[in-house]
Amino acid sequence: MHDDRGTAEDEVLDPATVWETIKDVNPNDNASTFFIVFKYYTVVGEGLTPAPWQQYDHRPADKKAPDHINITECSSILALALEGEPVSKVPLRRGRRSSKLGAVYDTFAPYHLLNIQCFPDHIHAENESIRKPCYYNGPYVFLNRLVAEYKDATKRYLRLNDRIEKLITPPNQFMFDVKLRDKLLFEDADFTFSRRYFWAYNSLGVINDGIKSMISAYTDTFTPEFWAGRDRTLWPHPDPDSAEARNYLAQLGTLRQELELVIEDLKQVFKANELVRQEIVSLREQLFSGSSVKESRRAIEQGDNIKILTGVSMLFLPLTFVTSVFGITEFTFSANDWRFPVTMVGVCVPFFLLIFVLQTRAGMRAVRQIGDFIEGNMGRWSDRSRSRHERRLQLQQQLQQAAESQTTVVGGRRRMSLRRGPKRRKASTAGLPTNGVINGVSVPAQQRGKWWESGMEFWLMELS
């Protein structure tokens, strides 16, 4: 069944409506239905309006930019129903333990073909053989119409590519028009070109996603087993090795070549879209670089203005200081007092000279050298003070260790002399050096009694 007179009008085309339409066309329950839904994008034709369920920019014409491209969704449904009793049963691929079987119908059974299109452009790629009475069976008619659907998609995608490429490509007049070059190189207040490049780049990305889905749908569905007539579920031939089967498969081979050609055309459209996207990236980078240079120059100009304002304020800074000092109420002086002009000259002239020197390269170089000299001397002074502090700490630690070792040795001798009696104590006392040196450590003579006292205290603590 083929009818080109159908219109969608204002009805909403959803999956439930599609399924009800297919059931109306094929009221018999003993039938197999196979359908493909196409959904992609196209340019709205002149004087046409998309259907309410199709996505579209519904703004009025006066609210749109002059270079706006009216893009909308378009859709098409192609369905085939085979009637009669099933010829075989095959298990469904729902799991290893699933025992549910699916029905396979005769490929040459009576059929119904349904083709619903909703294109707001009246551009249809009609296959020539669709009008010829050479229909071998339902699958042949379905594939014949599928070629036309893919041609429709290719034609609309090429039209979109051409419109978007013209939108982002600079006109040839930019080589001779300075204002046009500046307009393309520097962004305006409304970010016209940034918005344009963003829309075009992402729109082509969405279109390419749709193209990949259409190509994948063909390659995943119509496998080499299908074209050999040996697929288990999709329209298998009853006897693939017979002469009739070879003749039938030869006719399908012609349709396969046409489908392969339109699929290759879709791939070329995909590549063309990618080339346009690369061009958009290049134009966007040039726009960003030009705009960044312009912004940097504007920042430099603002810096120069701030420099001028700072210089003017510095002229009044010493004057304000002097007048504020002499404006104190406790200072009383006459109008002819010489202190005010002398102070004014003594403060302002050196300050102005310093500012003038700092504004020159030689002055800044001298200031840097002075700063480096002061920083170097401060570093050397800090290093020397740090080394002196470390040496002082080491000397204190050595003295403390020596004192602790001498205290331990002398205390032990005193304890032993007390245990052995007064004779041993006298001998040990007589053995001490008279100059106050014990084990290499100098001990004053008036402090030698303290060594004995410390040893005595240590011995008494052990006895207790």
Short mmCIF file of C-alpha atoms in Angstrom, two decimals, residues 1-221:
data_model
loop_
_atom_site.label_atom_id
_atom_site.label_comp_id
_atom_site.label_asym_id
_atom_site.label_seq_id
_atom_site.Cartn_x
_atom_site.Cartn_y
_atom_site.Cartn_z
CA MET A 1 0.00 0.00 0.00
CA HIS A 2 1.40 3.38 -0.98
CA ASP A 3 -0.37 6.70 -0.58
CA ASP A 4 1.21 10.14 -0.98
CA ARG A 5 -1.94 12.08 -0.12
CA GLY A 6 -1.86 11.65 3.66
CA THR A 7 -1.36 14.69 5.94
CA ALA A 8 -0.68 14.88 9.65
CA GLU A 9 -2.64 18.10 10.27
CA ASP A 10 -2.69 18.87 14.01
CA GLU A 11 -2.62 15.39 15.50
CA VAL A 12 0.20 14.40 17.85
CA LEU A 13 2.38 11.65 16.39
CA ASP A 14 3.51 9.52 19.33
CA PRO A 15 4.46 5.80 19.48
CA ALA A 16 0.96 4.78 20.57
CA THR A 17 -0.57 6.51 17.56
CA VAL A 18 1.94 4.86 15.24
CA TRP A 19 1.21 1.43 16.67
CA GLU A 20 -2.55 1.92 16.41
CA THR A 21 -2.14 2.99 12.78
CA ILE A 22 -0.10 -0.12 12.04
CA LYS A 23 -2.74 -2.31 13.65
CA ASP A 24 -5.45 -0.60 11.61
CA VAL A 25 -3.55 -1.34 8.43
CA ASN A 26 -2.93 -4.91 9.56
CA PRO A 27 -6.01 -6.05 11.55
CA ASN A 28 -5.06 -9.73 11.39
CA ASP A 29 -3.43 -11.01 14.59
CA ASN A 30 -1.54 -13.68 12.65
CA ALA A 31 0.96 -11.29 11.13
CA SER A 32 4.55 -10.17 11.53
CA THR A 33 5.28 -6.43 11.62
CA PHE A 34 8.66 -4.80 11.09
CA PHE A 35 9.07 -1.02 11.07
CA ILE A 36 11.82 1.60 11.08
CA VAL A 37 11.40 5.14 12.44
CA PHE A 38 13.50 7.96 10.98
CA LYS A 39 13.95 11.12 13.01
CA TYR A 40 16.37 13.83 11.96
CA TYR A 41 16.48 17.54 11.07
CA THR A 42 15.70 19.67 8.05
CA VAL A 43 15.30 23.28 6.96
CA VAL A 44 11.74 24.60 7.01
CA GLY A 45 10.46 25.40 3.56
CA GLU A 46 9.23 28.83 2.52
CA GLY A 47 5.72 29.52 3.76
CA LEU A 48 5.51 26.25 5.72
CA THR A 49 5.13 25.64 9.44
CA PRO A 50 6.28 22.51 11.29
CA ALA A 51 3.80 20.29 13.09
CA PRO A 52 3.06 21.08 16.75
CA TRP A 53 4.95 18.04 18.05
CA GLN A 54 8.12 18.87 16.12
CA GLN A 55 10.80 20.93 17.86
CA TYR A 56 11.10 24.34 16.28
CA ASP A 57 12.03 27.93 17.12
CA HIS A 58 8.57 29.44 17.54
CA ARG A 59 9.71 33.05 17.87
CA PRO A 60 8.17 35.52 15.43
CA ALA A 61 10.21 36.59 12.44
CA ASP A 62 10.92 40.08 13.83
CA LYS A 63 12.52 38.52 16.94
CA LYS A 64 14.98 36.41 14.96
CA ALA A 65 18.32 37.44 13.52
CA PRO A 66 18.49 38.16 9.80
CA ASP A 67 20.82 35.20 9.27
CA HIS A 68 18.70 32.79 11.32
CA ILE A 69 18.26 29.28 9.88
CA ASN A 70 14.85 27.75 10.50
CA ILE A 71 15.61 24.17 11.52
CA THR A 72 13.03 21.70 12.69
CA GLU A 73 12.66 18.00 13.35
CA CYS A 74 11.28 15.76 10.64
CA SER A 75 10.17 12.17 10.91
CA SER A 76 9.23 9.21 8.78
CA ILE A 77 7.90 5.74 9.54
CA LEU A 78 8.28 2.72 7.28
CA ALA A 79 6.46 -0.46 8.32
CA LEU A 80 5.91 -3.88 6.72
CA ALA A 81 3.36 -6.48 7.83
CA LEU A 82 3.43 -10.10 6.58
CA GLU A 83 0.19 -12.04 6.95
CA GLY A 84 -0.56 -15.73 7.21
CA GLU A 85 0.49 -18.52 9.49
CA PRO A 86 4.04 -18.71 10.84
CA VAL A 87 6.32 -21.18 9.09
CA SER A 88 8.68 -21.82 12.01
CA LYS A 89 9.43 -20.98 15.62
CA VAL A 90 12.73 -19.63 16.93
CA PRO A 91 13.75 -18.91 20.55
CA LEU A 92 13.82 -15.28 21.49
CA ARG A 93 17.14 -13.79 22.61
CA ARG A 94 16.09 -12.75 26.08
CA GLY A 95 18.26 -15.06 28.16
CA ARG A 96 19.74 -18.52 28.28
CA ARG A 97 16.90 -19.97 30.34
CA SER A 98 14.12 -18.29 28.36
CA SER A 99 11.78 -20.80 26.70
CA LYS A 100 9.65 -18.26 24.83
CA LEU A 101 9.55 -18.75 21.07
CA GLY A 102 9.04 -16.23 18.29
CA ALA A 103 7.20 -16.80 15.02
CA VAL A 104 8.85 -16.54 11.61
CA TYR A 105 6.50 -15.81 8.72
CA ASP A 106 6.77 -16.63 5.06
CA THR A 107 8.87 -14.06 3.21
CA PHE A 108 6.56 -14.29 0.17
CA ALA A 109 3.32 -14.00 2.14
CA PRO A 110 0.76 -11.23 1.47
CA TYR A 111 1.93 -7.95 2.91
CA HIS A 112 0.96 -4.41 3.82
CA LEU A 113 3.39 -1.51 3.50
CA LEU A 114 2.90 1.67 5.53
CA ASN A 115 4.92 4.84 4.93
CA ILE A 116 4.13 7.96 7.02
CA GLN A 117 6.17 11.10 6.36
CA CYS A 118 6.14 14.47 8.06
CA PHE A 119 8.51 16.81 6.25
CA PRO A 120 7.83 20.58 6.34
CA ASP A 121 9.64 21.15 3.06
CA HIS A 122 7.93 19.03 0.34
CA ILE A 123 11.27 17.58 -0.75
CA HIS A 124 10.98 13.86 -1.40
CA ALA A 125 13.51 11.59 -3.07
CA GLU A 126 11.32 9.12 -4.94
CA ASN A 127 12.79 5.84 -6.05
CA GLU A 128 11.92 5.17 -9.69
CA SER A 129 11.19 1.50 -9.19
CA ILE A 130 8.56 2.23 -6.54
CA ARG A 131 6.10 3.05 -9.31
CA LYS A 132 6.89 -0.02 -11.40
CA PRO A 133 4.90 -3.26 -10.93
CA CYS A 134 7.96 -5.38 -10.21
CA TYR A 135 7.35 -6.20 -6.60
CA TYR A 136 8.69 -9.65 -5.82
CA ASN A 137 7.51 -9.68 -2.22
CA GLY A 138 6.98 -7.44 0.79
CA PRO A 139 10.64 -7.25 1.91
CA TYR A 140 11.67 -6.18 -1.59
CA VAL A 141 9.16 -3.31 -1.53
CA PHE A 142 10.26 -2.40 2.00
CA LEU A 143 13.94 -2.22 1.01
CA ASN A 144 13.05 -0.33 -2.15
CA ARG A 145 11.28 2.29 -0.09
CA LEU A 146 14.11 2.29 2.45
CA VAL A 147 16.46 3.49 -0.29
CA ALA A 148 14.19 6.48 -0.87
CA GLU A 149 14.12 7.28 2.86
CA TYR A 150 17.90 7.29 3.08
CA LYS A 151 18.07 9.50 0.00
CA ASP A 152 15.66 11.92 1.66
CA ALA A 153 17.87 12.07 4.73
CA THR A 154 21.01 12.61 2.64
CA LYS A 155 19.41 15.41 0.66
CA ARG A 156 18.21 17.22 3.78
CA TYR A 157 21.53 16.80 5.56
CA LEU A 158 23.38 18.24 2.56
CA ARG A 159 21.04 21.20 2.53
CA LEU A 160 21.69 21.81 6.22
CA ASN A 161 25.43 21.55 5.69
CA ASP A 162 25.28 24.09 2.88
CA ARG A 163 23.24 26.59 4.91
CA ILE A 164 25.46 26.32 7.99
CA GLU A 165 28.64 26.57 5.93
CA LYS A 166 27.37 29.76 4.29
CA LEU A 167 26.46 31.11 7.72
CA ILE A 168 29.96 30.78 9.18
CA THR A 169 32.06 31.42 6.05
CA PRO A 170 33.20 35.06 5.73
CA PRO A 171 32.11 36.77 2.52
CA ASN A 172 34.68 37.52 -0.15
CA GLN A 173 34.27 41.27 0.39
CA PHE A 174 36.31 41.08 3.60
CA MET A 175 39.47 41.22 1.47
CA PHE A 176 38.59 44.78 0.43
CA ASP A 177 36.44 46.11 3.29
CA VAL A 178 38.33 47.19 6.42
CA LYS A 179 35.20 47.53 8.52
CA LEU A 180 34.09 44.02 7.61
CA ARG A 181 37.50 42.63 8.56
CA ASP A 182 37.37 44.36 11.93
CA LYS A 183 33.85 43.06 12.44
CA LEU A 184 34.99 39.50 11.79
CA LEU A 185 38.14 39.81 13.89
CA PHE A 186 36.80 41.62 16.95
CA GLU A 187 33.67 40.64 18.85
CA ASP A 188 30.90 43.18 19.21
CA ALA A 189 28.81 44.02 22.27
CA ASP A 190 26.14 41.42 21.39
CA PHE A 191 28.66 38.56 20.91
CA THR A 192 27.21 37.92 17.46
CA PHE A 193 29.95 35.72 16.06
CA SER A 194 30.57 33.83 19.29
CA ARG A 195 26.91 32.87 19.42
CA ARG A 196 26.90 31.98 15.74
CA TYR A 197 29.96 29.73 15.99
CA PHE A 198 28.64 28.07 19.14
CA TRP A 199 25.28 27.28 17.54
CA ALA A 200 26.78 26.02 14.28
CA TYR A 201 29.43 23.85 15.94
CA ASN A 202 27.05 22.12 18.34
CA SER A 203 24.24 21.80 15.77
CA LEU A 204 26.55 19.97 13.39
CA GLY A 205 27.59 17.72 16.27
CA VAL A 206 23.95 16.77 16.92
CA ILE A 207 23.41 16.17 13.20
CA ASN A 208 26.44 13.89 13.03
CA ASP A 209 25.13 11.90 15.97
CA GLY A 210 21.92 11.31 14.01
CA ILE A 211 23.89 10.26 10.93
CA LYS A 212 25.88 7.74 12.96
CA SER A 213 22.65 6.31 14.36
CA MET A 214 21.17 5.90 10.89
CA ILE A 215 24.29 4.17 9.59
CA SER A 216 24.44 1.89 12.62
CA ALA A 217 20.76 0.97 12.22
CA TYR A 218 21.41 -0.23 8.67
CA THR A 219 24.63 -2.14 9.36
CA ASP A 220 23.29 -3.79 12.53
CA THR A 221 19.97 -4.85 10.99
#
